[in-house]
C-alpha angles and dihedrals in degrees: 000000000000107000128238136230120202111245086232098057093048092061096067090057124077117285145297105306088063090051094067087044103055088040092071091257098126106330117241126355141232084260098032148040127219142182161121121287107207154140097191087300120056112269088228131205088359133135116258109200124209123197110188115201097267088059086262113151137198136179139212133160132223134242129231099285093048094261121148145166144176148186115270097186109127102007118117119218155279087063124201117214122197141181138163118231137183090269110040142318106288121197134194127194101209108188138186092279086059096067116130087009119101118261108225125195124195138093100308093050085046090057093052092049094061093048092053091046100043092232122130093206151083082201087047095061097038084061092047087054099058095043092046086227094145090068094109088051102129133225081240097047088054098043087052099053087051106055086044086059088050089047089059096046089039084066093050095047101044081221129060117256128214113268106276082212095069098008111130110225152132119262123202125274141199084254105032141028118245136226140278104275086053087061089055098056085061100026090092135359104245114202139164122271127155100355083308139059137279123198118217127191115270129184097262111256110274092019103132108231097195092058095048114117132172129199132170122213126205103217102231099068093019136358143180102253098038107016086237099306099106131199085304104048081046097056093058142048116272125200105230131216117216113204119084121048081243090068087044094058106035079058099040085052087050103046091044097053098042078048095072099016128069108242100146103102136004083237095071104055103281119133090004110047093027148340129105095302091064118090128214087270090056098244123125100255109125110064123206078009088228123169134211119199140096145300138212121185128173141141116253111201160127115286099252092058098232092103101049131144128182122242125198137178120192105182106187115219082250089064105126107207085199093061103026121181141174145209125192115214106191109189114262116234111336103334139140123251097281085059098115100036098117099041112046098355089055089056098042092051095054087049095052101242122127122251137228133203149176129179079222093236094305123084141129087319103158130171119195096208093190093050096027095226135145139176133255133225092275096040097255117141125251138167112260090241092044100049090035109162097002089058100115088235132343121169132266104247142106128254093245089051088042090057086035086058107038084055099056090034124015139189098032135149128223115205134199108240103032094043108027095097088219097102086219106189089078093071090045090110085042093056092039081056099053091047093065090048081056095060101043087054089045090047092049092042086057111038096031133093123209119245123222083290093072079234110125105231113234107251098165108059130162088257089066108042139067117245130200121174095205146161140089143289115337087008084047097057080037081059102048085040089053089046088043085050092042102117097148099046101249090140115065098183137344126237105186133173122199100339126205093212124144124211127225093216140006097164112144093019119112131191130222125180099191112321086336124106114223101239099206123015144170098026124170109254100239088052092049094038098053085046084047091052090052100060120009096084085060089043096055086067085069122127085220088057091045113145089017109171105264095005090148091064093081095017086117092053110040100068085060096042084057096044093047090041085054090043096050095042100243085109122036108185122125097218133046090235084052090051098045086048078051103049089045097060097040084067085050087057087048096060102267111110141195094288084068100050096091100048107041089095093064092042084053105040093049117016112016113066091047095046088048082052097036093048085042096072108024091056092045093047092238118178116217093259097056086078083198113206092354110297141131138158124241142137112271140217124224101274086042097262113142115254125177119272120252106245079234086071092059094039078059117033095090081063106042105020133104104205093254136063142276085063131115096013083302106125144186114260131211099203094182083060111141105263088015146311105334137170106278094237090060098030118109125218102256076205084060109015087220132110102256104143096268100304093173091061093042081058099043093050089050087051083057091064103036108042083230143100106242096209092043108029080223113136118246112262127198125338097009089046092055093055098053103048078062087058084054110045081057099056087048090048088058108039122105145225103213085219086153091152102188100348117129106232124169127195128198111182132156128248093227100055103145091175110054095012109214093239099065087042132004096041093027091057092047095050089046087048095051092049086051092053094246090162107187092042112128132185127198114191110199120204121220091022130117145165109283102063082171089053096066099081092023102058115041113234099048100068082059095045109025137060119206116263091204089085099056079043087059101041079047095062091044098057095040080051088056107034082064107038098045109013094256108170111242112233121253109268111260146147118281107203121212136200112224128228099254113192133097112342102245082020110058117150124259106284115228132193093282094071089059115048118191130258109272115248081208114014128221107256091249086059096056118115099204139184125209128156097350105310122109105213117197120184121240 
């Protein structure tokens, strides 16, 4: 990515000629030199000092993004640069071969240049630099050191990177991440040896030292994969204790994994099909499952604290440092950063290959706002003033608006990644990424020796190690965003399940299931979502949706919904039974299909309301005391009034939260609610007096997305309009381009998925990623599957209905595992068609491998999900 130069700051320079010059339109000119300062971040506002061979010196400071330039006229080359930054004093030689390219200063300049210049030393240049003494340094000497730095990292890579002397790129800021270049110049510490280069293992860039812990487990009382419950311990409920942060995370490790995996009941898979006692070859060998082997933790941020992710690398004793291998595990949802233990980390761990994982930014980050309380990395409790920084999320707000608020509202609870104003899904690739950096520097920290330096070499290196992005859902869409950002091959290939990933552009791509032509395709989540919230609690009325799983949750509601949607003209049925028929098919025109009737009234009773709230405010950048639309999060009484939190919920909630509420008694909050701020569920429209699930707020988040109001057609004007063009501005921030290029992804999703509907997503991202020319780019497409593998044998009516995802996840692992370690063709994308269950619903029988054919190595060609000019066709 070319870098920028603020106008501003270009004005100060020297005319117009240096403008186009700083601006990436050439680099430096016959008459100027331009570049980047920077040391990973962007050595800011600094002065930047050029010698020219004669001892003539000129200055210029940076600007904010690390840019500079200066006048050349008169000097007489080679030239020395020098800065200080805030981690040491990095210098560049720019010669006469140099002229028109960018003249980059930062470590890896600074390690050229004492190649070139024979010294071993920063002191050592520094040194050269006031005496001029590099004034004999020739264009060869330079060009030489420089290819012998691309041939290190070369070696690292597995690929050869673009000179970081002359590279144009963006480096980080206080206020953003930068690319990935500027994740090269801090992925390893280059330095001579032997007329080259050796690279030596360095903490990744951001990582906070001071928050970096280890700990081994020894996989009887505790273990990496179960935290010493075992298969067993899994499979059933477990009373937790709250009190050190070791019962928090042996909990948080139990109710994370029982979240995204079925085990419920033996019947559905678990313990047969899949779980910790089933090995890589699918038999039942290895008992509890339980796994030894070590953990790194640590936060990985900005240095004020606001933009912070967790890290965390579980290498597992089978680990073998002669075949190494990783898998990433990016939290699912919301959740903290056990969140994928039991999908892809589950999977890494049994094949020996160390996992990496990251909570994405989001996370069990609660703030108390009465008590003024947060959580810390381990998901101990500590007051806001006390854990400053290291708190996981508190709020952005001073003391004097924190007692305004709790005045005017109290009891209220600030989360992460609702309330962080980072909108922090569009650095998901970005913290995959640096997940992965993580592990290479644990793993190196662990299996390397240090030489006579002191320095550990880095024998584990991305050239010689297998790497999977992986997980599901959210982590899954953090997965393909972290393949799309992969300029320096980290990722080898990609094994994916459901993903929530939003394309940039699906114009010209049409969709057909069968004969049938898709209507509306490819929206944004937070569009499909609020059009979702208006009508799936009436559709689920629906004879069509009749014996749906949980229907009684938002029984009392519906009726109303129907009856305001009517009122208000957004529905024109006579009859309830006509309005539900109505609201059902305005979602099929909407991209859900048949395959989805039965389930929107669990999606809406317990996941879309608060996503529609949660995804309000993180893509708009809201702060907690916006109260956008209406809404708020606190912990609710039996008729929906807002009562204080108990401080248990908080001493819990790393364990047992999702991320977003409701979770944990902590609710979603409708503060516009007829006779005062009420539960949603129970909150009636002050626009219709009746209980109709908030209906007011549901409008006005729709509005949000649209620029429109839904009941009038009329565009949003002042404040309104402002807010959302900041809703948005984030959807556009986070969407993606599937531009994969040779990258072997693979994609399981199922086909009734009522949550992220594989129209808007799955089958929307593949058909984006074929017009882009992503060639190794597969998509399995799984009937009778959906979203909530945990809800089969929890919710009657899915066992009967429904077959776990999890075990196409894990065959697609396995392929994507083979297909790189020993050339095994991947198998055309294609439909795999299931049997379900049948039965009883909350009684099915026990499923069995015939409910769940394989993958085909090579599909029938009815099963071929094919792309051709432009049109996706999946068979029916």
């Amino acid at each position: 990515m070319e870098h920028r130069i603020r106008m501003r700051a270009i004005a100060l320079a020297v005319g117009s000629t240096l403008i186009l010059a700083a601006c990436g339109g050439g680099g430096s000119s016959n008459h100027s030199v331009s570049g980047i300062a920077a040391e990973g971040l962007a050595i800011a506002n600094a002065v930047v000092t050029v010698k020219d061979a004669a001892g003539t010196t000129r200055s210029v400071t940076t600007d904010a993004s690390g840019n500079y330039v200066f006048d050349t006229s008169g000097l007489s080359y080679p030239l020395m640069l020098q800065v200080t930054g805030t981690k040491g004093v990095w210098h560049a030689l720019v010669t006469e071969d140099d002229r028109g390219k960018p003249a980059n200063i930062n470590n890896a300049t600074n390690s050229v240049a004492l190649l070139a210049l024979g010294a071993t030393t920063t002191a050592e240049l520094q040194a050269a630099f006031a005496a001029g003494s590099f004034k004999s340094v020739s264009n060869a000497a330079v060009a030489n050191a420089d290819s012998r730095l691309l041939d290190a990292l070369e070696a690292e890579l597995g690929k050869r990177p673009e000179s970081l002397r002359s590279a144009r790129f963006t480096p980080g800021t206080a206020e953003a991440e930068g690319d990935e270049t500027d994740r090269l110049l801090t992925l390893v510490d280059a330095r001579p040896t032997g007329g080259g280069f050796g690279t030596y293992n360095v903490m990744p860039e951001h990582v906070w030292a001071d928050t970096y812990t280890t700990k081994t487990y020894d996989g009887v009382s505790d273990d990496l994969l179960t935290a010493g419950y075992g298969k067993s311990g899994l499979s059933a409920a477990t009373t937790a204790i709250f009190g050190s942060a070791a019962e928090l995370r042996r909990y948080a490790i139990h109710t994370n994994y029982r979240a995204l995996v079925d085990a419920n009941k033996a019947a559905g898979g678990f313990g047969t099909l899949y779980g910790p006692n089933i090995d890589v070859n699918g038999n039942d060998t290895l008992g509890e499952g339980k796994i030894p082997g070590l953990e790194a933790i640590a936060y990985s941020g900005d240095s004020s604290g606001k933009r912070k992710v967790t890290l965390m690398v579980q290498v597992p004793d089978s680990f073998d440092r002669t075949k190494p291998c990783i898998i990433t595990a990016t939290s699912s949802g919301s959740r903290g950063i056990y969140g994928a233990i039991g999908t892809s980390g589950e999977w890494g761990l049994k094949h020996g290959c160390a996992v990496a994982y990251t909570d994405k930014g989001s996370g069990n980050g609660m703030h108390d706002l009465a008590r003024d309380t947060v959580n810390m990395i381990d998901g101990t409790v500590s007051t806001a003033s006390a854990a400053g920084k290291k708190a996981h999320f508190a709020a952005d707000i001073t003391k004097s608006q924190l007692d305004a608020f709790n005045v005017a509202t109290p009891n209220r609870i600030a989360y992460k990644h609702a309330h962080s104003q980072q909108n922090p899904e569009k650095d998901w690739g970005r913290n995959t990424l640096d997940a992965v950096a993580f592990a290479f520097y644990v793993l190196n920290e662990k299996y390397s020796t240090a030489d006579a330096s002191g320095k550990k070499p880095r024998v584990i290196r991305p050239a010689n190690t297998i790497v999977i992005a992986s997980s599901a859902s959210n982590g899954a869409g953090a997965a393909l965003m972290a393949a799309e950002q992969d300029r320096l091959g980290l990722i080898d290939g990609v094994a994916v399940s459901e993903p929530q990933i939003q394309p940039k552009d699906v114009s010209g791509i049409t969709i057909k299931q069968g004969s049938a032509t898709v209507p509306t395709i490819g929206k944004p989540l937070l569009d499909y979502f609020t059009y979702a919230n208006l009508y799936q609690p009436c559709a689920a009325l629906s004879a069509a949706a009749a014996g749906g799983p949980a229907g009684a949750a938002l029984a009392f509601y519906a009726t109303d919904r129907c009856t305001s949607l009517k009122e208000k003209g957004l529905l024109t049925a006579a009859t309830l039974a006509g309005q539900a028929d109505e609201a059902l098919q305005k979602l099929h025109a909407y991209g859900w299909a048949a395959e989805h009737d039965v389930l929107h009234a669990t999606h809406h009773a317990f996941a879309t309301p608060s996503i529609v709230v949660t995804y309000l405010n993180t893509l708009g950048r809201f702060s907690v005391l916006d109260n956008v639309c209406g809404f708020s999060f606190a912990t609710t009484g039996g008729t929906g009034a807002v009562t204080a939190t108990a401080a248990v919920i908080q001493s819990m909630i790393f364990s047992v939260g999702n991320g977003v509420p409701p979770t944990s008694g902590i609710n979603l909050v409708y503060n516009d609610a007829v006779g005062g701020p009420t539960r949603d569920i129970n909150a009636k429209s002050p626009s219709t007096n009746r209980a109709d699930g908030a209906l007011d707020g549901a409008l006005c988040a729709r509005a949000m997305v649209t620029g429109v109001d839904p009941v009038t057609g009329a565009k949003l004007t002042g404040t309104q309009l402002a807010l959302s063009e900041k809703v948005q501005k984030g959807i556009r921030e986070v969407q993606v381009e599937a531009k994969l290029g040779t990258k072997p992804t693979i994609i399981v999703a199922g086909r009734s998925d009522t949550l992220i509907p594989v129209n808007h997503a799955a089958r929307a991202y593949y058909g984006a990623g074929q017009k882009a020319g992503s060639s190794l780019l597969r998509y399995y497409e799984v009937t009778n599957a959906q979203h909530f593998d945990t809800f089969i044998d929890l919710l009657p009516g899915y066992d009967s209905r429904i077959v776990p995802l999890h075990v196409y996840f894990n065959q697609a692992l396995d392929l994507m595992y083979a297909h790189l370690k020993t050339g095994a063709p991947l198998p055309a994308s294609q439909v795999v068609h299931t049997t379900p269950r049948g039965g009883t619903a909350g009684s099915a029988p026990a499923i069995s491998a015939s409910n769940v054919p394989r993958i085909a190595t090579s599909p029938a060609a009815a099963d071929v999900i094919g792309y051709a000019a432009g049109t996706v066709s999946v068979p029916d």
